């Protein structure tokens, strides 16, 4: 199963609903993890849904429940033998990475040796590292709503007892749009504003073309290829 994140759509407009799955149909993937085919969704804490990578041979379904322990002000969650997350004052600690608690999805991967890559809106991002380390990534979406509007309903769609009424009928309709998306991966922040499309990486404006490869270095410098 190839794992990706998709933005659900309705009425041709993107909604801030994240769908987890590996099916090939539906909207284009927003986030893709080519080398992590098996992931398990776990619980949500402080508005953050945790998703962990699991080895293929241990997968019976795609959910997993952690064990909990308390150490002072820290809540420790363990997902089997490979993953551990500490939560302290709404800060998620994953190995060397720290993420503040915002509504979103926290992806935690098995250890890697050397650079690690993922895809975001058709661009490949490579996080450079030497030696063994544990990748993790926080994805969040900010949405905005249009002003509610009255949508007329034709009488032919109403029940018979309402069709006889003289007054017109309408429903309130509110449309939601994705305003911006943000990824935090280790010490790096990637932000995409939708209107107009504007990319910012570590506070610097960049223009990565579709299919581009962006390298994120440990010193927080960035190169676009």
PDB file of C-alpha atoms in Angstrom:
ATOM      1  CA  UNK A   1       0.000   0.000   0.000  1.00  0.00           C
ATOM      2  CA  UNK A   2       1.517   3.310  -1.056  1.00  0.00           C
ATOM      3  CA  UNK A   3       0.827   5.992   1.532  1.00  0.00           C
ATOM      4  CA  UNK A   4      -0.240   9.548   0.759  1.00  0.00           C
ATOM      5  CA  UNK A   5      -2.267  12.453   2.074  1.00  0.00           C
ATOM      6  CA  UNK A   6      -5.022  13.955  -0.031  1.00  0.00           C
ATOM      7  CA  UNK A   7      -7.209  17.023   0.378  1.00  0.00           C
ATOM      8  CA  UNK A   8     -10.899  16.157   0.081  1.00  0.00           C
ATOM      9  CA  UNK A   9     -12.891  18.151  -2.458  1.00  0.00           C
ATOM     10  CA  UNK A  10     -16.522  19.141  -2.782  1.00  0.00           C
ATOM     11  CA  UNK A  11     -18.222  21.342  -5.356  1.00  0.00           C
ATOM     12  CA  UNK A  12     -14.848  21.549  -7.081  1.00  0.00           C
ATOM     13  CA  UNK A  13     -13.361  23.460  -4.134  1.00  0.00           C
ATOM     14  CA  UNK A  14     -10.710  22.152  -1.744  1.00  0.00           C
ATOM     15  CA  UNK A  15     -11.721  21.557   1.852  1.00  0.00           C
ATOM     16  CA  UNK A  16      -9.436  21.393   4.851  1.00  0.00           C
ATOM     17  CA  UNK A  17     -10.143  17.713   5.436  1.00  0.00           C
ATOM     18  CA  UNK A  18      -7.167  15.384   5.323  1.00  0.00           C
ATOM     19  CA  UNK A  19      -7.745  11.894   3.986  1.00  0.00           C
ATOM     20  CA  UNK A  20      -5.267   9.120   4.659  1.00  0.00           C
ATOM     21  CA  UNK A  21      -4.965   6.312   2.164  1.00  0.00           C
ATOM     22  CA  UNK A  22      -3.110   4.743  -0.680  1.00  0.00           C
ATOM     23  CA  UNK A  23      -5.773   4.475  -3.355  1.00  0.00           C
ATOM     24  CA  UNK A  24      -4.850   5.858  -6.742  1.00  0.00           C
ATOM     25  CA  UNK A  25      -8.221   7.482  -7.479  1.00  0.00           C
ATOM     26  CA  UNK A  26      -9.424  10.809  -6.132  1.00  0.00           C
ATOM     27  CA  UNK A  27      -7.624  14.142  -5.757  1.00  0.00           C
ATOM     28  CA  UNK A  28      -3.921  14.465  -6.483  1.00  0.00           C
ATOM     29  CA  UNK A  29      -1.787  13.615  -3.434  1.00  0.00           C
ATOM     30  CA  UNK A  30      -0.650  16.524  -1.304  1.00  0.00           C
ATOM     31  CA  UNK A  31       1.927  14.546   0.690  1.00  0.00           C
ATOM     32  CA  UNK A  32       3.632  11.350  -0.449  1.00  0.00           C
ATOM     33  CA  UNK A  33       6.111   9.117   1.351  1.00  0.00           C
ATOM     34  CA  UNK A  34       7.513   6.823  -1.376  1.00  0.00           C
ATOM     35  CA  UNK A  35       9.730   4.756   0.929  1.00  0.00           C
ATOM     36  CA  UNK A  36       7.137   4.269   3.700  1.00  0.00           C
ATOM     37  CA  UNK A  37       4.398   2.012   2.290  1.00  0.00           C
ATOM     38  CA  UNK A  38       2.939   0.956   5.657  1.00  0.00           C
ATOM     39  CA  UNK A  39       1.660   3.504   8.149  1.00  0.00           C
ATOM     40  CA  UNK A  40      -0.682   3.177  11.142  1.00  0.00           C
ATOM     41  CA  UNK A  41      -2.966   5.922  12.371  1.00  0.00           C
ATOM     42  CA  UNK A  42      -3.042   6.169  16.152  1.00  0.00           C
ATOM     43  CA  UNK A  43      -4.702   8.622  18.518  1.00  0.00           C
ATOM     44  CA  UNK A  44      -5.204  12.385  18.490  1.00  0.00           C
ATOM     45  CA  UNK A  45      -3.700  14.476  21.302  1.00  0.00           C
ATOM     46  CA  UNK A  46      -3.977  18.268  21.657  1.00  0.00           C
ATOM     47  CA  UNK A  47      -5.596  18.317  18.214  1.00  0.00           C
ATOM     48  CA  UNK A  48      -2.689  16.464  16.578  1.00  0.00           C
ATOM     49  CA  UNK A  49      -3.297  13.055  14.986  1.00  0.00           C
ATOM     50  CA  UNK A  50      -0.273  10.776  15.213  1.00  0.00           C
ATOM     51  CA  UNK A  51       0.624   8.412  12.358  1.00  0.00           C
ATOM     52  CA  UNK A  52       3.565   6.021  12.651  1.00  0.00           C
ATOM     53  CA  UNK A  53       5.449   3.909  10.125  1.00  0.00           C
ATOM     54  CA  UNK A  54       5.252   0.174  10.736  1.00  0.00           C
ATOM     55  CA  UNK A  55       7.086  -2.779   9.148  1.00  0.00           C
ATOM     56  CA  UNK A  56       5.112  -4.674   6.539  1.00  0.00           C
ATOM     57  CA  UNK A  57       5.261  -8.022   8.293  1.00  0.00           C
ATOM     58  CA  UNK A  58       3.533  -6.715  11.431  1.00  0.00           C
ATOM     59  CA  UNK A  59       0.593  -5.015   9.738  1.00  0.00           C
ATOM     60  CA  UNK A  60      -2.791  -6.594  10.332  1.00  0.00           C
ATOM     61  CA  UNK A  61      -4.756  -3.350  10.067  1.00  0.00           C
ATOM     62  CA  UNK A  62      -3.809   0.310   9.882  1.00  0.00           C
ATOM     63  CA  UNK A  63      -4.487   1.383  13.465  1.00  0.00           C
ATOM     64  CA  UNK A  64      -2.274   1.065  16.518  1.00  0.00           C
ATOM     65  CA  UNK A  65      -2.783   1.972  20.187  1.00  0.00           C
ATOM     66  CA  UNK A  66       0.197   3.264  22.217  1.00  0.00           C
ATOM     67  CA  UNK A  67       1.133   2.541  25.797  1.00  0.00           C
ATOM     68  CA  UNK A  68       1.286   5.503  28.203  1.00  0.00           C
ATOM     69  CA  UNK A  69       3.482   6.447  31.144  1.00  0.00           C
ATOM     70  CA  UNK A  70       4.000   9.661  33.136  1.00  0.00           C
ATOM     71  CA  UNK A  71       7.374  11.134  34.056  1.00  0.00           C
ATOM     72  CA  UNK A  72       6.804  14.395  35.931  1.00  0.00           C
ATOM     73  CA  UNK A  73       5.203  16.838  33.478  1.00  0.00           C
ATOM     74  CA  UNK A  74       5.899  14.547  30.520  1.00  0.00           C
ATOM     75  CA  UNK A  75       3.480  12.067  28.988  1.00  0.00           C
ATOM     76  CA  UNK A  76       5.365   9.294  27.215  1.00  0.00           C
ATOM     77  CA  UNK A  77       3.699   7.310  24.442  1.00  0.00           C
ATOM     78  CA  UNK A  78       5.325   4.183  23.047  1.00  0.00           C
ATOM     79  CA  UNK A  79       4.237   2.555  19.818  1.00  0.00           C
ATOM     80  CA  UNK A  80       5.784  -0.884  19.933  1.00  0.00           C
ATOM     81  CA  UNK A  81       9.574  -0.994  20.128  1.00  0.00           C
ATOM     82  CA  UNK A  82      10.371   1.527  17.390  1.00  0.00           C
ATOM     83  CA  UNK A  83       8.517   4.735  18.212  1.00  0.00           C
ATOM     84  CA  UNK A  84       8.411   6.931  21.285  1.00  0.00           C
ATOM     85  CA  UNK A  85       6.789  10.363  21.625  1.00  0.00           C
ATOM     86  CA  UNK A  86       7.040  12.592  24.689  1.00  0.00           C
ATOM     87  CA  UNK A  87       4.491  15.375  25.222  1.00  0.00           C
ATOM     88  CA  UNK A  88       5.476  18.163  27.603  1.00  0.00           C
ATOM     89  CA  UNK A  89       3.469  21.389  27.954  1.00  0.00           C
ATOM     90  CA  UNK A  90       1.837  20.803  24.528  1.00  0.00           C
ATOM     91  CA  UNK A  91       5.226  20.226  22.883  1.00  0.00           C
ATOM     92  CA  UNK A  92       5.717  16.939  21.010  1.00  0.00           C
ATOM     93  CA  UNK A  93       9.256  15.548  21.339  1.00  0.00           C
ATOM     94  CA  UNK A  94      10.204  12.977  18.698  1.00  0.00           C
ATOM     95  CA  UNK A  95      13.845  11.985  19.024  1.00  0.00           C
ATOM     96  CA  UNK A  96      15.740  15.242  18.235  1.00  0.00           C
ATOM     97  CA  UNK A  97      12.703  17.080  16.823  1.00  0.00           C
ATOM     98  CA  UNK A  98      10.280  19.359  18.699  1.00  0.00           C
ATOM     99  CA  UNK A  99       6.821  20.331  17.436  1.00  0.00           C
ATOM    100  CA  UNK A 100       4.338  22.670  19.105  1.00  0.00           C
ATOM    101  CA  UNK A 101       0.789  21.373  19.383  1.00  0.00           C
ATOM    102  CA  UNK A 102      -1.222  22.693  16.450  1.00  0.00           C
ATOM    103  CA  UNK A 103      -4.153  20.972  14.800  1.00  0.00           C
ATOM    104  CA  UNK A 104      -2.637  18.707  12.194  1.00  0.00           C
ATOM    105  CA  UNK A 105      -1.010  15.366  11.486  1.00  0.00           C
ATOM    106  CA  UNK A 106       2.295  14.243  12.997  1.00  0.00           C
ATOM    107  CA  UNK A 107       4.028  11.543  10.933  1.00  0.00           C
ATOM    108  CA  UNK A 108       6.738   9.509  12.644  1.00  0.00           C
ATOM    109  CA  UNK A 109       9.011   7.254  10.614  1.00  0.00           C
ATOM    110  CA  UNK A 110      11.375   4.400  11.308  1.00  0.00           C
ATOM    111  CA  UNK A 111      15.068   5.203  11.517  1.00  0.00           C
ATOM    112  CA  UNK A 112      16.898   6.039   8.314  1.00  0.00           C
ATOM    113  CA  UNK A 113      20.575   6.148   7.431  1.00  0.00           C
ATOM    114  CA  UNK A 114      21.490   9.313   5.519  1.00  0.00           C
ATOM    115  CA  UNK A 115      19.177  11.615   3.506  1.00  0.00           C
ATOM    116  CA  UNK A 116      15.409  11.083   3.539  1.00  0.00           C
ATOM    117  CA  UNK A 117      12.874  12.358   0.984  1.00  0.00           C
ATOM    118  CA  UNK A 118       9.155  13.034   0.715  1.00  0.00           C
ATOM    119  CA  UNK A 119       6.930  14.743  -1.875  1.00  0.00           C
ATOM    120  CA  UNK A 120       4.745  17.792  -1.267  1.00  0.00           C
ATOM    121  CA  UNK A 121       2.519  19.124  -4.062  1.00  0.00           C
ATOM    122  CA  UNK A 122       4.647  17.461  -6.732  1.00  0.00           C
ATOM    123  CA  UNK A 123       7.980  18.733  -5.370  1.00  0.00           C
ATOM    124  CA  UNK A 124      10.558  16.406  -3.850  1.00  0.00           C
ATOM    125  CA  UNK A 125      12.041  17.543  -0.549  1.00  0.00           C
ATOM    126  CA  UNK A 126      15.220  15.864   0.693  1.00  0.00           C
ATOM    127  CA  UNK A 127      16.309  16.317   4.298  1.00  0.00           C
ATOM    128  CA  UNK A 128      20.080  15.891   4.476  1.00  0.00           C
ATOM    129  CA  UNK A 129      21.487  14.001   7.448  1.00  0.00           C
ATOM    130  CA  UNK A 130      24.622  11.976   8.110  1.00  0.00           C
ATOM    131  CA  UNK A 131      24.386   8.648   9.863  1.00  0.00           C
ATOM    132  CA  UNK A 132      21.308   7.141  11.481  1.00  0.00           C
ATOM    133  CA  UNK A 133      18.403   9.365  12.533  1.00  0.00           C
ATOM    134  CA  UNK A 134      14.627   9.303  12.932  1.00  0.00           C
ATOM    135  CA  UNK A 135      12.559  11.435  10.486  1.00  0.00           C
ATOM    136  CA  UNK A 136       9.296  13.055  11.560  1.00  0.00           C
ATOM    137  CA  UNK A 137       7.003  15.638   9.990  1.00  0.00           C
ATOM    138  CA  UNK A 138       4.071  17.800  11.147  1.00  0.00           C
ATOM    139  CA  UNK A 139       1.510  18.778   8.496  1.00  0.00           C
ATOM    140  CA  UNK A 140      -1.244  21.297   9.103  1.00  0.00           C
ATOM    141  CA  UNK A 141      -3.840  23.144   7.039  1.00  0.00           C
ATOM    142  CA  UNK A 142      -5.351  26.553   7.687  1.00  0.00           C
ATOM    143  CA  UNK A 143      -8.749  27.175   6.154  1.00  0.00           C
ATOM    144  CA  UNK A 144     -11.011  30.113   5.609  1.00  0.00           C
ATOM    145  CA  UNK A 145     -14.741  30.220   4.992  1.00  0.00           C
ATOM    146  CA  UNK A 146     -16.662  32.349   2.536  1.00  0.00           C
ATOM    147  CA  UNK A 147     -19.621  34.331   3.767  1.00  0.00           C
ATOM    148  CA  UNK A 148     -22.718  32.204   4.044  1.00  0.00           C
ATOM    149  CA  UNK A 149     -25.155  32.622   1.193  1.00  0.00           C
ATOM    150  CA  UNK A 150     -28.733  31.657   0.514  1.00  0.00           C
ATOM    151  CA  UNK A 151     -29.108  28.838  -2.016  1.00  0.00           C
ATOM    152  CA  UNK A 152     -32.636  28.570  -3.525  1.00  0.00           C
ATOM    153  CA  UNK A 153     -34.241  25.133  -3.658  1.00  0.00           C
ATOM    154  CA  UNK A 154     -36.606  24.226  -6.461  1.00  0.00           C
ATOM    155  CA  UNK A 155     -40.084  23.189  -5.374  1.00  0.00           C
ATOM    156  CA  UNK A 156     -39.778  19.897  -7.260  1.00  0.00           C
ATOM    157  CA  UNK A 157     -37.170  18.789  -4.697  1.00  0.00           C
ATOM    158  CA  UNK A 158     -39.406  19.500  -1.695  1.00  0.00           C
ATOM    159  CA  UNK A 159     -41.871  17.162   0.043  1.00  0.00           C
ATOM    160  CA  UNK A 160     -45.475  17.387  -1.238  1.00  0.00           C
ATOM    161  CA  UNK A 161     -46.811  19.257   1.839  1.00  0.00           C
ATOM    162  CA  UNK A 162     -44.145  21.958   1.387  1.00  0.00           C
ATOM    163  CA  UNK A 163     -44.667  22.348  -2.350  1.00  0.00           C
ATOM    164  CA  UNK A 164     -48.129  23.769  -1.603  1.00  0.00           C
ATOM    165  CA  UNK A 165     -46.640  26.648   0.408  1.00  0.00           C
ATOM    166  CA  UNK A 166     -46.330  29.974  -1.369  1.00  0.00           C
ATOM    167  CA  UNK A 167     -43.102  31.118   0.259  1.00  0.00           C
ATOM    168  CA  UNK A 168     -39.801  30.239  -1.377  1.00  0.00           C
ATOM    169  CA  UNK A 169     -37.267  27.982   0.271  1.00  0.00           C
ATOM    170  CA  UNK A 170     -33.504  28.206   0.573  1.00  0.00           C
ATOM    171  CA  UNK A 171     -30.630  26.713   2.531  1.00  0.00           C
ATOM    172  CA  UNK A 172     -27.566  28.413   3.939  1.00  0.00           C
ATOM    173  CA  UNK A 173     -24.349  27.353   2.235  1.00  0.00           C
ATOM    174  CA  UNK A 174     -20.840  28.071   3.468  1.00  0.00           C
ATOM    175  CA  UNK A 175     -17.842  27.165   1.297  1.00  0.00           C
ATOM    176  CA  UNK A 176     -14.432  26.452   2.757  1.00  0.00           C
ATOM    177  CA  UNK A 177     -11.093  26.962   1.040  1.00  0.00           C
ATOM    178  CA  UNK A 178      -7.575  25.917   1.944  1.00  0.00           C
ATOM    179  CA  UNK A 179      -5.822  29.181   2.684  1.00  0.00           C
ATOM    180  CA  UNK A 180      -2.353  27.851   3.406  1.00  0.00           C
ATOM    181  CA  UNK A 181      -0.521  24.656   4.265  1.00  0.00           C
ATOM    182  CA  UNK A 182       2.501  24.229   6.476  1.00  0.00           C
ATOM    183  CA  UNK A 183       5.012  21.452   7.023  1.00  0.00           C
ATOM    184  CA  UNK A 184       7.482  21.335   9.853  1.00  0.00           C
ATOM    185  CA  UNK A 185      10.153  18.724   9.344  1.00  0.00           C
ATOM    186  CA  UNK A 186      12.898  18.672  11.982  1.00  0.00           C
ATOM    187  CA  UNK A 187      14.238  22.276  12.093  1.00  0.00           C
ATOM    188  CA  UNK A 188      12.705  23.291   8.753  1.00  0.00           C
ATOM    189  CA  UNK A 189       9.398  25.028   7.987  1.00  0.00           C
ATOM    190  CA  UNK A 190       7.762  24.840   4.552  1.00  0.00           C
ATOM    191  CA  UNK A 191       4.743  27.075   3.958  1.00  0.00           C
ATOM    192  CA  UNK A 192       2.519  27.209   0.880  1.00  0.00           C
ATOM    193  CA  UNK A 193       0.041  30.053   0.521  1.00  0.00           C
ATOM    194  CA  UNK A 194      -2.654  29.227  -2.009  1.00  0.00           C
ATOM    195  CA  UNK A 195      -3.828  32.578  -3.351  1.00  0.00           C
ATOM    196  CA  UNK A 196      -1.626  33.474  -5.070  1.00  0.00           C
ATOM    197  CA  UNK A 197       0.572  30.330  -4.845  1.00  0.00           C
ATOM    198  CA  UNK A 198       3.580  31.388  -2.764  1.00  0.00           C
ATOM    199  CA  UNK A 199       6.257  29.128  -1.293  1.00  0.00           C
ATOM    200  CA  UNK A 200       8.299  30.055   1.785  1.00  0.00           C
ATOM    201  CA  UNK A 201      11.005  27.793   3.201  1.00  0.00           C
ATOM    202  CA  UNK A 202      12.685  28.703   6.478  1.00  0.00           C
ATOM    203  CA  UNK A 203      11.444  32.266   6.079  1.00  0.00           C
ATOM    204  CA  UNK A 204      12.774  32.743   2.522  1.00  0.00           C
ATOM    205  CA  UNK A 205      10.608  33.068  -0.575  1.00  0.00           C
ATOM    206  CA  UNK A 206      11.365  30.405  -3.208  1.00  0.00           C
ATOM    207  CA  UNK A 207       9.782  29.409  -6.520  1.00  0.00           C
ATOM    208  CA  UNK A 208      10.156  25.645  -6.962  1.00  0.00           C
ATOM    209  CA  UNK A 209       8.773  24.489 -10.296  1.00  0.00           C
ATOM    210  CA  UNK A 210       6.640  21.315 -10.416  1.00  0.00           C
ATOM    211  CA  UNK A 211       8.988  18.344 -10.291  1.00  0.00           C
ATOM    212  CA  UNK A 212      11.761  20.323  -8.586  1.00  0.00           C
ATOM    213  CA  UNK A 213      13.987  18.835  -5.885  1.00  0.00           C
ATOM    214  CA  UNK A 214      14.555  20.945  -2.786  1.00  0.00           C
ATOM    215  CA  UNK A 215      17.400  20.036  -0.432  1.00  0.00           C
ATOM    216  CA  UNK A 216      17.062  20.971   3.244  1.00  0.00           C
ATOM    217  CA  UNK A 217      20.447  21.019   4.987  1.00  0.00           C
ATOM    218  CA  UNK A 218      21.189  20.673   8.723  1.00  0.00           C
ATOM    219  CA  UNK A 219      22.303  24.342   8.892  1.00  0.00           C
ATOM    220  CA  UNK A 220      18.806  25.304   7.561  1.00  0.00           C
ATOM    221  CA  UNK A 221      20.125  26.450   4.183  1.00  0.00           C
ATOM    222  CA  UNK A 222      18.104  25.415   1.141  1.00  0.00           C
ATOM    223  CA  UNK A 223      18.926  24.605  -2.465  1.00  0.00           C
ATOM    224  CA  UNK A 224      16.418  24.199  -5.305  1.00  0.00           C
ATOM    225  CA  UNK A 225      17.341  21.963  -8.236  1.00  0.00           C
TER     226      UNK A 225
END
